[in-house]
Amino acid sequence: MTNNNDPADKVEVSKDEAVTRVTIRRPKSLNALDVDVLESLAEAVTEAGHDGTRVMVISGSGEKAFVAGADIGMMEHFSPREAQEFSRKGHYLMLALDRAPFISIARVQGYALGGGCELAMACDLIVASEKAVFGQPEVGLGLIPGFGGTQMLAARIGLSVATDLVVTGRRIGGRDAAALGMVSRVSAHDRLDEEVEDVVKGVLQGDAHAIREAKRLLRQSLYMPFEIGLSSEAASFGNCFDRQPTGEDRKTSLRRHVGKKR
Ligand code: CAA
């Protein structure tokens, strides 16, 4: 298992106006997640939460893998306590993505296994190539998914299929993952970047406040009782009328969508 020596080299972050692009650069270990990568990713997510980022695209370097999982070489030496801390570091990142005030997109061109599948699922959308491969192979290693997979997978694709994937370690392709609802959009391999940019463009066209609120409410619907979620939605809907949408006044914005009839 080859490691880059400088932790800063393992994750590249670039920002262009409201779009932050984060690339995991460990191609020799198929972008496996070690402690440095988890920490750098969490740092990038936290920073982007304060610098006006509206969309974050997370990618893995090379053609072969988004992320092939947690770093197996690193885990070989773990005590139970170290393993628990490693799991918590993964959770810290997944929670940061959950709470982030921007939309995160996982760009998955190849393997997204174990912790890689979990990282992709923690993002708001997954845009995958038809060559992408998703799976939770941990039980084959005598482990369970440790970066939130046991909590996220059933919510994404239902308990029955989630159980199948986790207990058999079965891998699925990009198109099957899209059919199951795990992947938001799937594209031909050579059109993946176009598809990602289409999502980025779509998000940037919407009102920033409205998108932040919609993300927060959608996420909270996963664990909040229906009635409380609805009450939260009503409060947020009301608040939308207390502010101007990006770039134009409320009346113009509403009327623009009903043509010239009124
Ligand atoms: N950690 C560290 N290194 C990894 C890795 C991982 N998860 N996955 C692949 N690599 C390394 C390999 O060791 C190999 O390095 P060397 O050339 O130095 O030997 C290099 O990446 C290329 O891998 P392969 O030669 O195996 O490539 P392949 O095309 O034959 O197979 C693969 C690709 C199917 C993804 C295979 O590498 C594989 O099965 N990897 C492990 C996947 C896995 O089990 N992930 C789950 C990890 S546990 C986890 O993630 C727990 C959690 O939830 C937190």
PDB file of C-alpha atoms and ligand atoms in Angstrom:
ATOM      1  CA  MET A   1       0.000   0.000   0.000  1.00  0.00           C
ATOM      2  CA  THR A   2       1.751   3.165  -1.129  1.00  0.00           C
ATOM      3  CA  ASN A   3       1.186   6.407   0.748  1.00  0.00           C
ATOM      4  CA  ASN A   4       2.023   9.981  -0.220  1.00  0.00           C
ATOM      5  CA  ASN A   5       4.241  11.236   2.568  1.00  0.00           C
ATOM      6  CA  ASP A   6       2.914  14.745   2.938  1.00  0.00           C
ATOM      7  CA  PRO A   7      -0.685  14.671   4.236  1.00  0.00           C
ATOM      8  CA  ALA A   8      -1.441  17.888   2.326  1.00  0.00           C
ATOM      9  CA  ASP A   9      -0.679  16.133  -0.986  1.00  0.00           C
ATOM     10  CA  LYS A  10      -3.413  13.577  -0.525  1.00  0.00           C
ATOM     11  CA  VAL A  11      -6.365  15.928  -0.968  1.00  0.00           C
ATOM     12  CA  GLU A  12      -6.438  18.748  -3.492  1.00  0.00           C
ATOM     13  CA  VAL A  13      -8.905  21.584  -3.017  1.00  0.00           C
ATOM     14  CA  SER A  14      -9.663  24.333  -5.526  1.00  0.00           C
ATOM     15  CA  LYS A  15     -12.342  26.997  -5.495  1.00  0.00           C
ATOM     16  CA  ASP A  16     -13.806  28.843  -8.440  1.00  0.00           C
ATOM     17  CA  GLU A  17     -16.387  31.382  -7.264  1.00  0.00           C
ATOM     18  CA  ALA A  18     -19.131  29.376  -5.516  1.00  0.00           C
ATOM     19  CA  VAL A  19     -17.871  25.924  -6.557  1.00  0.00           C
ATOM     20  CA  THR A  20     -15.286  24.025  -4.514  1.00  0.00           C
ATOM     21  CA  ARG A  21     -13.703  20.942  -6.063  1.00  0.00           C
ATOM     22  CA  VAL A  22     -12.052  18.391  -3.823  1.00  0.00           C
ATOM     23  CA  THR A  23      -9.979  15.553  -5.268  1.00  0.00           C
ATOM     24  CA  ILE A  24      -8.591  12.650  -3.273  1.00  0.00           C
ATOM     25  CA  ARG A  25      -5.134  11.984  -4.714  1.00  0.00           C
ATOM     26  CA  ARG A  26      -3.923   8.543  -3.686  1.00  0.00           C
ATOM     27  CA  PRO A  27      -4.156   6.758  -7.033  1.00  0.00           C
ATOM     28  CA  LYS A  28      -1.694   4.039  -6.024  1.00  0.00           C
ATOM     29  CA  SER A  29      -4.023   2.873  -3.264  1.00  0.00           C
ATOM     30  CA  LEU A  30      -7.172   3.631  -5.283  1.00  0.00           C
ATOM     31  CA  ASN A  31      -7.757   6.750  -3.157  1.00  0.00           C
ATOM     32  CA  ALA A  32      -8.210   4.742   0.051  1.00  0.00           C
ATOM     33  CA  LEU A  33      -9.244   6.789   3.079  1.00  0.00           C
ATOM     34  CA  ASP A  34      -6.573   7.035   5.754  1.00  0.00           C
ATOM     35  CA  VAL A  35      -6.586   9.411   8.735  1.00  0.00           C
ATOM     36  CA  ASP A  36      -4.880  12.204   6.751  1.00  0.00           C
ATOM     37  CA  VAL A  37      -7.476  12.038   3.995  1.00  0.00           C
ATOM     38  CA  LEU A  38     -10.400  11.969   6.438  1.00  0.00           C
ATOM     39  CA  GLU A  39      -8.989  14.982   8.292  1.00  0.00           C
ATOM     40  CA  SER A  40      -8.227  16.937   5.111  1.00  0.00           C
ATOM     41  CA  LEU A  41     -11.692  16.240   3.725  1.00  0.00           C
ATOM     42  CA  ALA A  42     -13.341  17.338   6.978  1.00  0.00           C
ATOM     43  CA  GLU A  43     -11.219  20.500   6.963  1.00  0.00           C
ATOM     44  CA  ALA A  44     -12.209  21.256   3.347  1.00  0.00           C
ATOM     45  CA  VAL A  45     -15.907  20.747   4.147  1.00  0.00           C
ATOM     46  CA  THR A  46     -15.718  22.976   7.237  1.00  0.00           C
ATOM     47  CA  GLU A  47     -13.873  25.720   5.386  1.00  0.00           C
ATOM     48  CA  ALA A  48     -16.258  25.591   2.442  1.00  0.00           C
ATOM     49  CA  GLY A  49     -19.114  26.027   4.921  1.00  0.00           C
ATOM     50  CA  HIS A  50     -17.761  29.508   5.683  1.00  0.00           C
ATOM     51  CA  ASP A  51     -16.436  30.772   2.350  1.00  0.00           C
ATOM     52  CA  GLY A  52     -19.577  31.126   0.239  1.00  0.00           C
ATOM     53  CA  THR A  53     -19.322  27.729  -1.425  1.00  0.00           C
ATOM     54  CA  ARG A  54     -22.667  26.672  -2.884  1.00  0.00           C
ATOM     55  CA  VAL A  55     -21.592  23.392  -4.486  1.00  0.00           C
ATOM     56  CA  MET A  56     -18.780  20.993  -3.627  1.00  0.00           C
ATOM     57  CA  VAL A  57     -17.751  18.273  -6.075  1.00  0.00           C
ATOM     58  CA  ILE A  58     -15.817  15.400  -4.494  1.00  0.00           C
ATOM     59  CA  SER A  59     -13.799  13.162  -6.832  1.00  0.00           C
ATOM     60  CA  GLY A  60     -11.196  10.436  -6.675  1.00  0.00           C
ATOM     61  CA  SER A  61      -8.087  10.743  -8.856  1.00  0.00           C
ATOM     62  CA  GLY A  62      -7.422   8.420 -11.774  1.00  0.00           C
ATOM     63  CA  GLU A  63      -9.805   6.387 -13.879  1.00  0.00           C
ATOM     64  CA  LYS A  64     -10.224   3.331 -11.708  1.00  0.00           C
ATOM     65  CA  ALA A  65     -11.653   4.405  -8.379  1.00  0.00           C
ATOM     66  CA  PHE A  66     -13.608   7.087  -6.610  1.00  0.00           C
ATOM     67  CA  VAL A  67     -12.470   5.556  -3.321  1.00  0.00           C
ATOM     68  CA  ALA A  68     -11.774   1.830  -2.759  1.00  0.00           C
ATOM     69  CA  GLY A  69     -12.598   2.061   0.934  1.00  0.00           C
ATOM     70  CA  ALA A  70     -10.897   2.736   4.208  1.00  0.00           C
ATOM     71  CA  ASP A  71      -7.138   2.151   4.056  1.00  0.00           C
ATOM     72  CA  ILE A  72      -6.716  -1.550   4.676  1.00  0.00           C
ATOM     73  CA  GLY A  73      -2.959  -1.221   5.265  1.00  0.00           C
ATOM     74  CA  MET A  74      -3.585   1.271   8.032  1.00  0.00           C
ATOM     75  CA  MET A  75      -6.346  -0.816   9.615  1.00  0.00           C
ATOM     76  CA  GLU A  76      -4.112  -3.904   9.829  1.00  0.00           C
ATOM     77  CA  HIS A  77      -2.426  -2.432  12.918  1.00  0.00           C
ATOM     78  CA  PHE A  78      -5.486  -1.069  14.736  1.00  0.00           C
ATOM     79  CA  SER A  79      -6.419  -1.909  18.308  1.00  0.00           C
ATOM     80  CA  PRO A  80     -10.191  -1.923  19.000  1.00  0.00           C
ATOM     81  CA  ARG A  81      -9.851   1.535  20.496  1.00  0.00           C
ATOM     82  CA  GLU A  82      -7.960   2.891  17.464  1.00  0.00           C
ATOM     83  CA  ALA A  83     -10.558   1.334  15.159  1.00  0.00           C
ATOM     84  CA  GLN A  84     -13.354   3.059  17.076  1.00  0.00           C
ATOM     85  CA  GLU A  85     -11.532   6.405  16.825  1.00  0.00           C
ATOM     86  CA  PHE A  86     -11.031   5.842  13.082  1.00  0.00           C
ATOM     87  CA  SER A  87     -14.742   5.132  12.697  1.00  0.00           C
ATOM     88  CA  ARG A  88     -15.541   8.338  14.622  1.00  0.00           C
ATOM     89  CA  LYS A  89     -13.256  10.333  12.322  1.00  0.00           C
ATOM     90  CA  GLY A  90     -15.239   9.009   9.374  1.00  0.00           C
ATOM     91  CA  HIS A  91     -18.479   9.935  11.154  1.00  0.00           C
ATOM     92  CA  TYR A  92     -17.210  13.457  11.802  1.00  0.00           C
ATOM     93  CA  LEU A  93     -16.773  13.912   8.038  1.00  0.00           C
ATOM     94  CA  MET A  94     -20.154  12.373   7.186  1.00  0.00           C
ATOM     95  CA  LEU A  95     -21.873  14.639   9.739  1.00  0.00           C
ATOM     96  CA  ALA A  96     -20.024  17.684   8.390  1.00  0.00           C
ATOM     97  CA  LEU A  97     -21.381  16.898   4.908  1.00  0.00           C
ATOM     98  CA  ASP A  98     -24.850  16.344   6.372  1.00  0.00           C
ATOM     99  CA  ARG A  99     -24.866  19.775   8.015  1.00  0.00           C
ATOM    100  CA  ALA A 100     -22.954  21.685   5.337  1.00  0.00           C
ATOM    101  CA  PRO A 101     -24.802  24.728   3.951  1.00  0.00           C
ATOM    102  CA  PHE A 102     -23.858  23.730   0.382  1.00  0.00           C
ATOM    103  CA  ILE A 103     -24.777  20.882  -1.965  1.00  0.00           C
ATOM    104  CA  SER A 104     -22.160  18.148  -2.180  1.00  0.00           C
ATOM    105  CA  ILE A 105     -21.843  15.951  -5.248  1.00  0.00           C
ATOM    106  CA  ALA A 106     -19.874  12.701  -5.345  1.00  0.00           C
ATOM    107  CA  ARG A 107     -18.456  12.185  -8.848  1.00  0.00           C
ATOM    108  CA  VAL A 108     -18.082   8.418  -9.094  1.00  0.00           C
ATOM    109  CA  GLN A 109     -16.242   7.087 -12.131  1.00  0.00           C
ATOM    110  CA  GLY A 110     -15.116   3.685 -10.788  1.00  0.00           C
ATOM    111  CA  TYR A 111     -14.952   1.746  -7.515  1.00  0.00           C
ATOM    112  CA  ALA A 112     -16.836   3.202  -4.555  1.00  0.00           C
ATOM    113  CA  LEU A 113     -16.382   0.430  -2.014  1.00  0.00           C
ATOM    114  CA  GLY A 114     -16.694   0.299   1.764  1.00  0.00           C
ATOM    115  CA  GLY A 115     -15.800   3.733   3.127  1.00  0.00           C
ATOM    116  CA  GLY A 116     -15.856   5.026  -0.471  1.00  0.00           C
ATOM    117  CA  CYS A 117     -19.485   3.999  -0.886  1.00  0.00           C
ATOM    118  CA  GLU A 118     -20.195   5.594   2.498  1.00  0.00           C
ATOM    119  CA  LEU A 119     -18.475   8.848   1.520  1.00  0.00           C
ATOM    120  CA  ALA A 120     -20.495   8.968  -1.702  1.00  0.00           C
ATOM    121  CA  MET A 121     -23.740   8.306   0.189  1.00  0.00           C
ATOM    122  CA  ALA A 122     -22.933  11.082   2.664  1.00  0.00           C
ATOM    123  CA  CYS A 123     -22.957  13.560  -0.216  1.00  0.00           C
ATOM    124  CA  ASP A 124     -26.248  15.146  -1.238  1.00  0.00           C
ATOM    125  CA  LEU A 125     -26.118  13.633  -4.722  1.00  0.00           C
ATOM    126  CA  ILE A 126     -24.141  10.922  -6.417  1.00  0.00           C
ATOM    127  CA  VAL A 127     -23.458  11.365 -10.126  1.00  0.00           C
ATOM    128  CA  ALA A 128     -22.013   8.129 -11.460  1.00  0.00           C
ATOM    129  CA  SER A 129     -20.614   6.715 -14.654  1.00  0.00           C
ATOM    130  CA  GLU A 130     -22.115   3.473 -15.910  1.00  0.00           C
ATOM    131  CA  LYS A 131     -18.671   1.997 -15.110  1.00  0.00           C
ATOM    132  CA  ALA A 132     -19.017   2.872 -11.397  1.00  0.00           C
ATOM    133  CA  VAL A 133     -19.061  -0.024  -8.929  1.00  0.00           C
ATOM    134  CA  PHE A 134     -20.665   0.322  -5.508  1.00  0.00           C
ATOM    135  CA  GLY A 135     -20.481  -2.088  -2.606  1.00  0.00           C
ATOM    136  CA  GLN A 136     -20.011  -2.648   1.105  1.00  0.00           C
ATOM    137  CA  PRO A 137     -17.544  -5.553   1.191  1.00  0.00           C
ATOM    138  CA  GLU A 138     -16.633  -5.200   4.894  1.00  0.00           C
ATOM    139  CA  VAL A 139     -18.119  -8.475   6.145  1.00  0.00           C
ATOM    140  CA  GLY A 140     -15.653 -10.282   3.878  1.00  0.00           C
ATOM    141  CA  LEU A 141     -12.881  -8.619   5.888  1.00  0.00           C
ATOM    142  CA  GLY A 142     -14.508  -9.569   9.206  1.00  0.00           C
ATOM    143  CA  LEU A 143     -15.737  -5.993   9.663  1.00  0.00           C
ATOM    144  CA  ILE A 144     -18.906  -3.979   9.357  1.00  0.00           C
ATOM    145  CA  PRO A 145     -19.304  -0.705   7.457  1.00  0.00           C
ATOM    146  CA  GLY A 146     -17.717   1.830   9.802  1.00  0.00           C
ATOM    147  CA  PHE A 147     -18.239   5.261   8.249  1.00  0.00           C
ATOM    148  CA  GLY A 148     -22.029   5.401   8.566  1.00  0.00           C
ATOM    149  CA  GLY A 149     -23.038   2.701   6.072  1.00  0.00           C
ATOM    150  CA  THR A 150     -25.188   0.795   8.561  1.00  0.00           C
ATOM    151  CA  GLN A 151     -27.176   3.980   9.135  1.00  0.00           C
ATOM    152  CA  MET A 152     -27.274   5.496   5.633  1.00  0.00           C
ATOM    153  CA  LEU A 153     -27.754   2.554   3.296  1.00  0.00           C
ATOM    154  CA  ALA A 154     -31.239   1.458   4.392  1.00  0.00           C
ATOM    155  CA  ALA A 155     -32.407   5.074   4.260  1.00  0.00           C
ATOM    156  CA  ARG A 156     -31.146   5.368   0.671  1.00  0.00           C
ATOM    157  CA  ILE A 157     -32.290   2.069  -0.843  1.00  0.00           C
ATOM    158  CA  GLY A 158     -34.542   0.351   1.712  1.00  0.00           C
ATOM    159  CA  LEU A 159     -33.762  -2.228   4.355  1.00  0.00           C
ATOM    160  CA  SER A 160     -34.112  -5.333   2.213  1.00  0.00           C
ATOM    161  CA  VAL A 161     -31.618  -4.418  -0.534  1.00  0.00           C
ATOM    162  CA  ALA A 162     -29.340  -2.706   2.003  1.00  0.00           C
ATOM    163  CA  THR A 163     -29.188  -5.944   3.997  1.00  0.00           C
ATOM    164  CA  ASP A 164     -28.426  -7.920   0.833  1.00  0.00           C
ATOM    165  CA  LEU A 165     -25.536  -5.613  -0.096  1.00  0.00           C
ATOM    166  CA  VAL A 166     -24.055  -5.563   3.406  1.00  0.00           C
ATOM    167  CA  VAL A 167     -24.373  -9.235   4.331  1.00  0.00           C
ATOM    168  CA  THR A 168     -23.272 -10.627   0.951  1.00  0.00           C
ATOM    169  CA  GLY A 169     -20.789  -7.896   0.008  1.00  0.00           C
ATOM    170  CA  ARG A 170     -22.327  -7.980  -3.485  1.00  0.00           C
ATOM    171  CA  ARG A 171     -21.150  -5.191  -5.807  1.00  0.00           C
ATOM    172  CA  ILE A 172     -23.516  -3.292  -8.086  1.00  0.00           C
ATOM    173  CA  GLY A 173     -22.873  -1.148 -11.151  1.00  0.00           C
ATOM    174  CA  GLY A 174     -23.778   2.498 -11.685  1.00  0.00           C
ATOM    175  CA  ARG A 175     -27.019   1.756 -13.569  1.00  0.00           C
ATOM    176  CA  ASP A 176     -28.255  -0.685 -10.897  1.00  0.00           C
ATOM    177  CA  ALA A 177     -27.327   1.803  -8.170  1.00  0.00           C
ATOM    178  CA  ALA A 178     -29.380   4.442 -10.004  1.00  0.00           C
ATOM    179  CA  ALA A 179     -32.325   2.048 -10.346  1.00  0.00           C
ATOM    180  CA  LEU A 180     -32.172   1.472  -6.580  1.00  0.00           C
ATOM    181  CA  GLY A 181     -32.170   5.208  -5.864  1.00  0.00           C
ATOM    182  CA  MET A 182     -28.663   5.291  -4.410  1.00  0.00           C
ATOM    183  CA  VAL A 183     -27.330   7.256  -7.371  1.00  0.00           C
ATOM    184  CA  SER A 184     -29.059  10.471  -8.442  1.00  0.00           C
ATOM    185  CA  ARG A 185     -27.836  10.480 -12.048  1.00  0.00           C
ATOM    186  CA  VAL A 186     -25.944   7.968 -14.168  1.00  0.00           C
ATOM    187  CA  SER A 187     -24.214   8.758 -17.444  1.00  0.00           C
ATOM    188  CA  ALA A 188     -22.112   7.198 -20.170  1.00  0.00           C
ATOM    189  CA  HIS A 189     -18.528   7.072 -18.876  1.00  0.00           C
ATOM    190  CA  ASP A 190     -17.250   9.778 -21.208  1.00  0.00           C
ATOM    191  CA  ARG A 191     -20.152  12.078 -20.338  1.00  0.00           C
ATOM    192  CA  LEU A 192     -19.655  11.990 -16.566  1.00  0.00           C
ATOM    193  CA  ASP A 193     -18.108  15.441 -16.258  1.00  0.00           C
ATOM    194  CA  GLU A 194     -20.836  16.957 -18.416  1.00  0.00           C
ATOM    195  CA  GLU A 195     -23.467  15.377 -16.175  1.00  0.00           C
ATOM    196  CA  VAL A 196     -21.728  16.676 -13.033  1.00  0.00           C
ATOM    197  CA  GLU A 197     -21.508  20.168 -14.519  1.00  0.00           C
ATOM    198  CA  ASP A 198     -25.199  20.018 -15.404  1.00  0.00           C
ATOM    199  CA  VAL A 199     -26.018  19.431 -11.727  1.00  0.00           C
ATOM    200  CA  VAL A 200     -23.617  22.203 -10.645  1.00  0.00           C
ATOM    201  CA  LYS A 201     -25.262  24.597 -13.097  1.00  0.00           C
ATOM    202  CA  GLY A 202     -28.738  23.592 -11.942  1.00  0.00           C
ATOM    203  CA  VAL A 203     -27.886  24.258  -8.304  1.00  0.00           C
ATOM    204  CA  LEU A 204     -26.235  27.606  -9.052  1.00  0.00           C
ATOM    205  CA  GLN A 205     -29.353  28.760 -10.931  1.00  0.00           C
ATOM    206  CA  GLY A 206     -31.554  28.356  -7.851  1.00  0.00           C
ATOM    207  CA  ASP A 207     -31.844  30.696  -4.894  1.00  0.00           C
ATOM    208  CA  ALA A 208     -29.041  30.045  -2.403  1.00  0.00           C
ATOM    209  CA  HIS A 209     -31.175  30.401   0.731  1.00  0.00           C
ATOM    210  CA  ALA A 210     -33.998  28.265  -0.651  1.00  0.00           C
ATOM    211  CA  ILE A 211     -31.584  25.486  -1.635  1.00  0.00           C
ATOM    212  CA  ARG A 212     -29.904  25.493   1.794  1.00  0.00           C
ATOM    213  CA  GLU A 213     -33.271  25.259   3.510  1.00  0.00           C
ATOM    214  CA  ALA A 214     -34.565  22.552   1.151  1.00  0.00           C
ATOM    215  CA  LYS A 215     -31.445  20.447   1.799  1.00  0.00           C
ATOM    216  CA  ARG A 216     -31.773  20.853   5.563  1.00  0.00           C
ATOM    217  CA  LEU A 217     -35.448  19.852   5.548  1.00  0.00           C
ATOM    218  CA  LEU A 218     -34.971  16.919   3.171  1.00  0.00           C
ATOM    219  CA  ARG A 219     -32.158  15.550   5.318  1.00  0.00           C
ATOM    220  CA  GLN A 220     -34.076  15.998   8.530  1.00  0.00           C
ATOM    221  CA  SER A 221     -37.078  14.142   7.072  1.00  0.00           C
ATOM    222  CA  LEU A 222     -35.025  10.956   7.402  1.00  0.00           C
ATOM    223  CA  TYR A 223     -35.133  10.996  11.172  1.00  0.00           C
ATOM    224  CA  MET A 224     -37.832  13.455  12.197  1.00  0.00           C
ATOM    225  CA  PRO A 225     -41.499  12.545  12.868  1.00  0.00           C
ATOM    226  CA  PHE A 226     -43.701  13.641   9.915  1.00  0.00           C
ATOM    227  CA  GLU A 227     -45.685  16.184  11.924  1.00  0.00           C
ATOM    228  CA  ILE A 228     -42.583  17.885  13.321  1.00  0.00           C
ATOM    229  CA  GLY A 229     -40.950  17.875   9.882  1.00  0.00           C
ATOM    230  CA  LEU A 230     -44.046  19.558   8.401  1.00  0.00           C
ATOM    231  CA  SER A 231     -44.051  22.189  11.111  1.00  0.00           C
ATOM    232  CA  SER A 232     -40.385  22.865  10.425  1.00  0.00           C
ATOM    233  CA  GLU A 233     -41.186  23.141   6.708  1.00  0.00           C
ATOM    234  CA  ALA A 234     -44.012  25.639   7.314  1.00  0.00           C
ATOM    235  CA  ALA A 235     -41.703  27.850   9.411  1.00  0.00           C
ATOM    236  CA  SER A 236     -39.007  27.761   6.750  1.00  0.00           C
ATOM    237  CA  PHE A 237     -41.522  28.365   3.922  1.00  0.00           C
ATOM    238  CA  GLY A 238     -42.757  31.419   5.809  1.00  0.00           C
ATOM    239  CA  ASN A 239     -39.214  32.704   6.274  1.00  0.00           C
ATOM    240  CA  CYS A 240     -38.667  32.558   2.503  1.00  0.00           C
ATOM    241  CA  PHE A 241     -41.194  35.402   2.214  1.00  0.00           C
ATOM    242  CA  ASP A 242     -39.243  37.516   4.647  1.00  0.00           C
ATOM    243  CA  ARG A 243     -36.298  37.893   2.304  1.00  0.00           C
ATOM    244  CA  GLN A 244     -35.489  38.681  -1.320  1.00  0.00           C
ATOM    245  CA  PRO A 245     -34.536  35.829  -3.628  1.00  0.00           C
ATOM    246  CA  THR A 246     -31.104  36.127  -5.226  1.00  0.00           C
ATOM    247  CA  GLY A 247     -31.021  38.870  -7.835  1.00  0.00           C
ATOM    248  CA  GLU A 248     -34.648  40.005  -7.974  1.00  0.00           C
ATOM    249  CA  ASP A 249     -37.618  40.955  -5.828  1.00  0.00           C
ATOM    250  CA  ARG A 250     -40.139  38.342  -4.671  1.00  0.00           C
ATOM    251  CA  LYS A 251     -42.996  39.498  -6.907  1.00  0.00           C
ATOM    252  CA  THR A 252     -40.823  39.463 -10.029  1.00  0.00           C
ATOM    253  CA  SER A 253     -39.436  36.085  -9.092  1.00  0.00           C
ATOM    254  CA  LEU A 254     -42.884  34.511  -8.604  1.00  0.00           C
ATOM    255  CA  ARG A 255     -44.369  36.140 -11.704  1.00  0.00           C
ATOM    256  CA  ARG A 256     -41.453  35.108 -13.897  1.00  0.00           C
ATOM    257  CA  HIS A 257     -42.631  31.533 -13.450  1.00  0.00           C
ATOM    258  CA  VAL A 258     -46.226  32.110 -14.504  1.00  0.00           C
ATOM    259  CA  GLY A 259     -45.564  33.818 -17.801  1.00  0.00           C
ATOM    260  CA  LYS A 260     -47.374  37.066 -18.626  1.00  0.00           C
ATOM    261  CA  LYS A 261     -50.890  35.947 -17.811  1.00  0.00           C
ATOM    262  CA  ARG A 262     -51.318  38.196 -14.750  1.00  0.00           C
TER     263      ARG A 262
HETATM  264  N1  CAA B   1      -6.869   0.281   1.140  1.00  0.00           N
HETATM  265  C1  CAA B   1      -5.573   0.375   0.814  1.00  0.00           C
HETATM  266  N2  CAA B   1      -5.062   0.048  -0.389  1.00  0.00           N
HETATM  267  C2  CAA B   1      -5.944  -0.370  -1.319  1.00  0.00           C
HETATM  268  C3  CAA B   1      -7.322  -0.482  -1.060  1.00  0.00           C
HETATM  269  C4  CAA B   1      -7.788  -0.127   0.232  1.00  0.00           C
HETATM  270  N3  CAA B   1      -9.088  -0.173   0.568  1.00  0.00           N
HETATM  271  N4  CAA B   1      -7.939  -0.958  -2.179  1.00  0.00           N
HETATM  272  C5  CAA B   1      -6.984  -1.124  -3.091  1.00  0.00           C
HETATM  273  N5  CAA B   1      -5.777  -0.781  -2.587  1.00  0.00           N
HETATM  274  C6  CAA B   1      -4.473  -0.829  -3.252  1.00  0.00           C
HETATM  275  C7  CAA B   1      -4.010  -2.250  -3.458  1.00  0.00           C
HETATM  276  O1  CAA B   1      -3.370  -2.739  -2.289  1.00  0.00           O
HETATM  277  C8  CAA B   1      -3.047  -2.097  -4.610  1.00  0.00           C
HETATM  278  O2  CAA B   1      -1.825  -1.556  -4.119  1.00  0.00           O
HETATM  279  P1  CAA B   1      -0.422  -2.243  -4.544  1.00  0.00           P
HETATM  280  O3  CAA B   1      -0.367  -2.055  -6.038  1.00  0.00           O
HETATM  281  O4  CAA B   1       0.581  -1.433  -3.797  1.00  0.00           O
HETATM  282  O5  CAA B   1      -0.533  -3.660  -4.122  1.00  0.00           O
HETATM  283  C9  CAA B   1      -3.694  -0.988  -5.441  1.00  0.00           C
HETATM  284  O6  CAA B   1      -4.611  -0.331  -4.573  1.00  0.00           O
HETATM  285  C10 CAA B   1      -4.490  -1.522  -6.619  1.00  0.00           C
HETATM  286  O7  CAA B   1      -5.408  -2.486  -6.126  1.00  0.00           O
HETATM  287  P2  CAA B   1      -5.589  -3.941  -6.781  1.00  0.00           P
HETATM  288  O8  CAA B   1      -4.306  -4.423  -7.322  1.00  0.00           O
HETATM  289  O9  CAA B   1      -6.300  -4.792  -5.782  1.00  0.00           O
HETATM  290  O10 CAA B   1      -6.547  -3.564  -7.998  1.00  0.00           O
HETATM  291  P3  CAA B   1      -7.639  -4.510  -8.669  1.00  0.00           P
HETATM  292  O11 CAA B   1      -8.087  -3.814  -9.900  1.00  0.00           O
HETATM  293  O12 CAA B   1      -7.163  -5.889  -8.812  1.00  0.00           O
HETATM  294  O13 CAA B   1      -8.878  -4.532  -7.632  1.00  0.00           O
HETATM  295  C11 CAA B   1     -10.421  -3.591  -6.067  1.00  0.00           C
HETATM  296  C12 CAA B   1      -9.555  -3.347  -7.313  1.00  0.00           C
HETATM  297  C13 CAA B   1     -11.561  -4.557  -6.409  1.00  0.00           C
HETATM  298  C14 CAA B   1     -11.028  -2.254  -5.664  1.00  0.00           C
HETATM  299  C15 CAA B   1      -9.550  -4.183  -4.954  1.00  0.00           C
HETATM  300  O14 CAA B   1      -8.390  -3.376  -4.787  1.00  0.00           O
HETATM  301  C16 CAA B   1     -10.225  -4.284  -3.627  1.00  0.00           C
HETATM  302  O15 CAA B   1     -11.067  -5.157  -3.424  1.00  0.00           O
HETATM  303  N6  CAA B   1      -9.889  -3.372  -2.690  1.00  0.00           N
HETATM  304  C17 CAA B   1     -10.391  -3.416  -1.350  1.00  0.00           C
HETATM  305  C18 CAA B   1     -11.842  -2.948  -1.309  1.00  0.00           C
HETATM  306  C19 CAA B   1     -12.390  -3.063   0.084  1.00  0.00           C
HETATM  307  O16 CAA B   1     -12.445  -4.134   0.663  1.00  0.00           O
HETATM  308  N7  CAA B   1     -12.837  -1.929   0.659  1.00  0.00           N
HETATM  309  C20 CAA B   1     -13.394  -1.869   1.977  1.00  0.00           C
HETATM  310  C21 CAA B   1     -12.355  -1.549   2.990  1.00  0.00           C
HETATM  311  S1  CAA B   1     -12.964  -1.705   4.644  1.00  0.00           S
HETATM  312  C22 CAA B   1     -13.833  -0.264   4.921  1.00  0.00           C
HETATM  313  O17 CAA B   1     -13.963   0.569   4.067  1.00  0.00           O
HETATM  314  C23 CAA B   1     -14.377  -0.134   6.320  1.00  0.00           C
HETATM  315  C24 CAA B   1     -15.224   1.039   6.539  1.00  0.00           C
HETATM  316  O18 CAA B   1     -16.394   1.052   6.191  1.00  0.00           O
HETATM  317  C25 CAA B   1     -14.714   2.178   7.274  1.00  0.00           C
END
